[in-house]
Amino acid sequence: MPELPDVEIAKRYLDELLGGSTITRAESKDQRVLRPHPPSALARTLAGRTVREVSRRGKWLRVVLDDGSRIFSHLGMTGWWEEREVDQPAERSERARIDVVSPEGRARSARYLDSRRFGRLILSQGDIAEWTALGPDPLADGIDMAALAAAFTRTRRAVKESLMDQSVLAGIGNILATEALWHAKIDPRSPSNALSRSDVAAIVRGLRTAIRRELKTREASEPGHAHDIFSVYGRAGEPCPRDGSTLVRVVIAGRTTAFCKHCQVRKRRAKPRASRSRAASPERLASR
Ligand SMILES: [Zn+2]
């Protein structure tokens, strides 16, 4: 499933393909991908417009047109944008196409391919709630450690689940969360509000490492065809790359997670003291 690094690559690709060009033809025959709009809406809204900007936030892509209207694209599980010759007929998994002519007069065709059709295309006059509700994007905005620590103190849910909450950080999915927590040496089941400042710092470093590695792999491969080498994701039963212990599998919030019981420490909340001294207890301060 595409996560932040995949969508970042898709953004660069789509920007190179569509940025500054004028749309000559737009088409979708797929009711499910373009819901709630009828397929004909794509042609009506886009034809003749110029693409002003292609941007990304978390796992969402946004194409802004010269009249301010926009098209949002979420790749779902198997979605991808790919260039085809303008006269090339649609292949089976094609759900939409946007043809453009560049300022230099070059005709190009962007096709949205999605075999399983969990992706979305949304036409809108302004930003949609799915976009505005997203938390900071680790690449575009950086990761604010204090804000992340504050989000963790508000909940007892497993730290992995907090990391995958798109309102906490945008674009972190199962892969990046699993990898980052291994880098940080923290058990993914640890309650979010049991983490200390140094734990949060380790997670921020882990996220940066995981994102950088993923992005590098993708930059070195054909778009949409990166061959990943993960440290722990999808490797339960195999040895931990750090210490050789067998990686185990748990399910957290419905998602399979691999981790190492030997080097990833399970953080626990300090036991609350008598209620009067609770707020000032050193354990509680340490976990903030
Ligand atoms: Zn280990």
XYZ file of N, CA, C and O in Angstrom, residues 29-109:
324
model
N -14.201 6.577 -16.709
C -15.351 5.713 -16.966
C -15.723 4.963 -15.698
O -16.557 4.092 -15.708
N -15.052 5.325 -14.619
C -15.199 4.518 -13.416
C -15.972 5.245 -12.328
O -15.501 6.200 -11.732
N -17.165 4.772 -12.048
C -18.027 5.385 -11.054
C -17.440 5.248 -9.655
O -17.545 6.152 -8.833
N -16.769 4.145 -9.376
C -16.311 3.905 -8.017
C -15.139 4.810 -7.627
O -15.105 5.351 -6.529
N -14.195 5.003 -8.554
C -13.021 5.797 -8.241
C -13.357 7.276 -8.120
O -12.844 7.994 -7.276
N -14.259 7.756 -8.975
C -14.583 9.195 -8.998
C -15.775 9.555 -8.101
O -16.217 10.685 -8.098
N -16.291 8.601 -7.325
C -17.450 8.928 -6.499
C -17.150 10.164 -5.632
O -16.003 10.333 -5.234
N -18.099 11.048 -5.317
C -19.520 10.920 -5.635
C -19.895 11.518 -6.996
O -21.068 11.528 -7.339
N -18.931 12.043 -7.742
C -19.267 12.686 -9.016
C -19.510 11.651 -10.106
O -18.876 10.606 -10.119
N -20.378 11.972 -11.062
C -20.525 11.072 -12.212
C -19.265 11.175 -13.078
O -18.609 12.218 -13.091
N -18.905 10.116 -13.786
C -17.685 10.126 -14.604
C -17.599 11.312 -15.554
O -16.509 11.835 -15.813
N -18.745 11.811 -16.038
C -18.723 12.915 -16.997
C -18.211 14.214 -16.376
O -17.791 15.138 -17.077
N -18.222 14.299 -15.037
C -17.822 15.530 -14.359
C -16.355 15.869 -14.617
O -15.969 17.034 -14.644
N -15.539 14.857 -14.820
C -14.103 15.073 -15.016
C -13.866 15.903 -16.274
O -13.149 16.909 -16.247
N -14.485 15.493 -17.360
C -14.328 16.218 -18.625
C -14.860 17.640 -18.489
O -14.213 18.606 -18.897
N -16.026 17.765 -17.862
C -16.675 19.063 -17.730
C -15.821 20.039 -16.921
O -15.686 21.199 -17.261
N -15.234 19.553 -15.833
C -14.490 20.438 -14.931
C -13.095 20.768 -15.444
O -12.599 21.863 -15.218
N -12.451 19.798 -16.099
C -11.024 19.961 -16.365
C -10.662 20.491 -17.753
O -9.642 21.157 -17.908
N -11.467 20.187 -18.753
C -11.067 20.516 -20.117
C -10.822 22.010 -20.298
O -11.643 22.840 -19.889
N -9.683 22.368 -20.883
C -9.350 23.762 -21.150
C -8.628 24.465 -20.010
O -8.101 25.555 -20.176
N -8.587 23.842 -18.841
C -7.936 24.458 -17.687
C -6.421 24.216 -17.728
O -5.949 23.245 -18.292
N -5.693 25.122 -17.089
C -4.239 24.961 -16.981
C -3.881 24.501 -15.574
O -4.484 24.961 -14.600
N -2.908 23.599 -15.478
C -2.494 23.063 -14.175
C -1.527 24.042 -13.520
O -0.450 24.321 -14.038
N -1.945 24.602 -12.396
C -1.125 25.606 -11.722
C -0.127 24.966 -10.768
O 0.980 25.437 -10.593
N -0.541 23.866 -10.119
C 0.323 23.301 -9.076
C -0.046 21.848 -8.794
O -1.214 21.492 -8.792
N 0.972 21.026 -8.568
C 0.742 19.662 -8.087
C 1.421 19.562 -6.730
O 2.603 19.862 -6.603
N 0.657 19.203 -5.697
C 1.254 19.111 -4.371
C 0.817 17.826 -3.675
O -0.031 17.088 -4.183
N 1.411 17.589 -2.523
C 1.112 16.371 -1.777
C 1.038 16.701 -0.300
O 1.767 17.567 0.185
N 0.161 16.027 0.388
C 0.114 16.106 1.844
C -0.222 14.708 2.330
O -1.256 14.156 1.964
N 0.655 14.125 3.143
C 0.434 12.738 3.552
C 0.312 11.857 2.328
O 1.139 11.909 1.425
N -0.770 11.091 2.262
C -0.963 10.172 1.136
C -1.875 10.757 0.062
O -2.319 10.048 -0.824
N -2.178 12.069 0.158
C -3.052 12.701 -0.831
C -2.259 13.541 -1.818
O -1.330 14.255 -1.441
N -2.674 13.485 -3.076
C -2.138 14.353 -4.120
C -3.191 15.402 -4.443
O -4.391 15.109 -4.422
N -2.739 16.616 -4.777
C -3.681 17.680 -5.118
C -3.198 18.390 -6.384
O -2.065 18.853 -6.437
N -4.070 18.459 -7.366
C -3.762 19.183 -8.597
C -4.642 20.430 -8.621
O -5.867 20.326 -8.635
N -4.007 21.605 -8.563
C -4.764 22.862 -8.539
C -4.771 23.462 -9.942
O -3.733 23.560 -10.594
N -5.969 23.864 -10.396
C -6.115 24.412 -11.747
C -6.205 25.940 -11.713
O -6.362 26.530 -10.643
N -6.086 26.550 -12.892
C -5.998 28.020 -12.946
C -7.253 28.729 -12.454
O -7.194 29.891 -12.076
N -8.385 28.057 -12.402
C -9.593 28.708 -11.883
C -9.788 28.404 -10.395
O -10.834 28.714 -9.824
N -8.778 27.766 -9.788
C -8.855 27.478 -8.355
C -9.501 26.137 -8.045
O -9.416 25.643 -6.920
N -10.165 25.530 -9.030
C -10.740 24.213 -8.769
C -9.601 23.199 -8.676
O -8.485 23.459 -9.110
N -9.876 22.070 -8.089
C -8.801 21.114 -7.845
C -9.274 19.681 -7.953
O -10.453 19.387 -7.788
N -8.305 18.823 -8.197
C -8.603 17.402 -8.216
C -7.683 16.730 -7.206
O -6.474 16.948 -7.198
N -8.301 15.956 -6.301
C -7.552 15.236 -5.278
C -7.451 13.773 -5.684
O -8.413 13.197 -6.197
N -6.285 13.195 -5.442
C -6.072 11.793 -5.806
C -5.457 11.045 -4.633
O -4.436 11.456 -4.079
N -6.132 9.976 -4.217
C -5.588 9.068 -3.194
C -5.381 7.728 -3.873
O -6.285 7.215 -4.532
N -4.196 7.158 -3.722
C -3.843 5.966 -4.505
C -4.423 4.667 -3.941
O -4.307 3.614 -4.580
N -5.043 4.749 -2.759
C -5.640 3.532 -2.188
C -4.587 2.456 -2.007
O -3.551 2.696 -1.406
N -4.838 1.276 -2.535
C -3.879 0.178 -2.389
C -3.038 -0.026 -3.625
O -1.856 -0.348 -3.541
N -3.654 0.105 -4.785
C -2.941 -0.258 -6.016
C -2.944 0.866 -7.052
O -2.650 0.626 -8.217
N -3.286 2.077 -6.619
C -3.368 3.176 -7.586
C -2.007 3.686 -8.024
O -1.025 3.629 -7.276
N -1.924 4.204 -9.256
C -0.693 4.791 -9.762
C -0.968 5.651 -10.989
O -1.853 5.325 -11.772
N -0.223 6.736 -11.125
C -0.296 7.558 -12.334
C 0.859 7.186 -13.238
O 1.992 7.064 -12.785
N 0.568 7.034 -14.512
C 1.636 6.682 -15.443
C 1.391 7.340 -16.795
O 0.259 7.460 -17.240
N 2.502 7.732 -17.432
C 2.365 8.368 -18.745
C 2.209 7.309 -19.838
O 2.847 6.261 -19.803
N 1.311 7.605 -20.770
C 1.130 6.755 -21.943
C 1.136 7.646 -23.178
O 0.914 8.854 -23.076
N 1.362 7.021 -24.337
C 1.207 7.777 -25.579
C -0.254 8.235 -25.664
O -1.161 7.515 -25.226
N -0.469 9.414 -26.236
C -1.819 9.970 -26.300
C -2.783 9.030 -27.034
O -3.942 8.874 -26.647
N -2.282 8.365 -28.075
C -3.189 7.503 -28.862
C -3.246 6.058 -28.342
O -3.903 5.206 -28.937
N -2.578 5.798 -27.228
C -2.617 4.429 -26.693
C -3.959 4.138 -26.031
O -4.407 4.904 -25.182
N -4.629 3.041 -26.441
C -5.938 2.740 -25.844
C -5.816 2.392 -24.357
O -4.742 2.014 -23.885
N -6.935 2.521 -23.655
C -6.951 2.245 -22.214
C -6.661 0.775 -21.941
O -7.170 -0.094 -22.630
N -5.848 0.528 -20.914
C -5.669 -0.856 -20.493
C -6.703 -1.187 -19.425
O -7.440 -0.312 -18.976
N -6.738 -2.445 -19.026
C -7.816 -2.912 -18.143
C -7.929 -2.152 -16.835
O -9.018 -1.865 -16.366
N -6.781 -1.830 -16.232
C -6.844 -1.201 -14.911
C -6.943 0.322 -14.990
O -6.928 0.993 -13.962
N -7.060 0.865 -16.208
C -7.145 2.330 -16.317
C -8.501 2.837 -15.843
O -9.540 2.368 -16.290
N -8.482 3.816 -14.921
C -9.733 4.349 -14.375
C -10.004 5.771 -14.830
O -11.133 6.246 -14.762
N -8.953 6.497 -15.198
C -9.130 7.876 -15.642
C -7.924 8.287 -16.466
O -6.864 7.651 -16.385
N -8.104 9.331 -17.265
C -6.963 9.886 -17.993
C -7.070 11.400 -18.045
O -8.163 11.964 -18.045
N -5.905 12.033 -18.046
C -5.852 13.492 -18.216
C -4.806 13.759 -19.299
O -3.625 13.465 -19.114
N -5.261 14.271 -20.437
C -4.342 14.616 -21.523
C -4.028 16.104 -21.456
O -4.916 16.914 -21.185
N -2.783 16.445 -21.713
C -2.395 17.856 -21.647
C -1.539 18.231 -22.855
O -1.010 17.362 -23.556
N -1.418 19.529 -23.066
C -0.427 20.026 -24.007
C 0.429 21.038 -23.244
O -0.091 21.905 -22.537
N 1.742 20.842 -23.321
C 2.662 21.697 -22.562
C 2.779 23.060 -23.242
O 2.388 23.214 -24.403
N 3.320 24.062 -22.537
C 3.494 25.389 -23.155
C 4.333 25.317 -24.440
O 4.189 26.153 -25.330
N 5.188 24.294 -24.542
C 6.008 24.130 -25.752
C 5.254 23.372 -26.846
O 5.813 23.093 -27.911
N 4.010 22.963 -26.550
C 3.195 22.291 -27.551
C 3.312 20.775 -27.567
O 2.860 20.107 -28.495
N 3.902 20.203 -26.502
C 4.045 18.750 -26.443
C 2.789 18.103 -25.853
O 2.348 18.458 -24.754
N 2.223 17.136 -26.578
C 1.016 16.451 -26.105
C 1.411 15.238 -25.255
O 2.253 14.431 -25.651
N 0.810 15.129 -24.064
C 1.126 14.012 -23.165
C -0.160 13.496 -22.529
O -1.156 14.215 -22.447
N -0.103 12.265 -22.055
C -1.298 11.661 -21.484
C -0.983 10.975 -20.156
O -0.154 10.066 -20.096
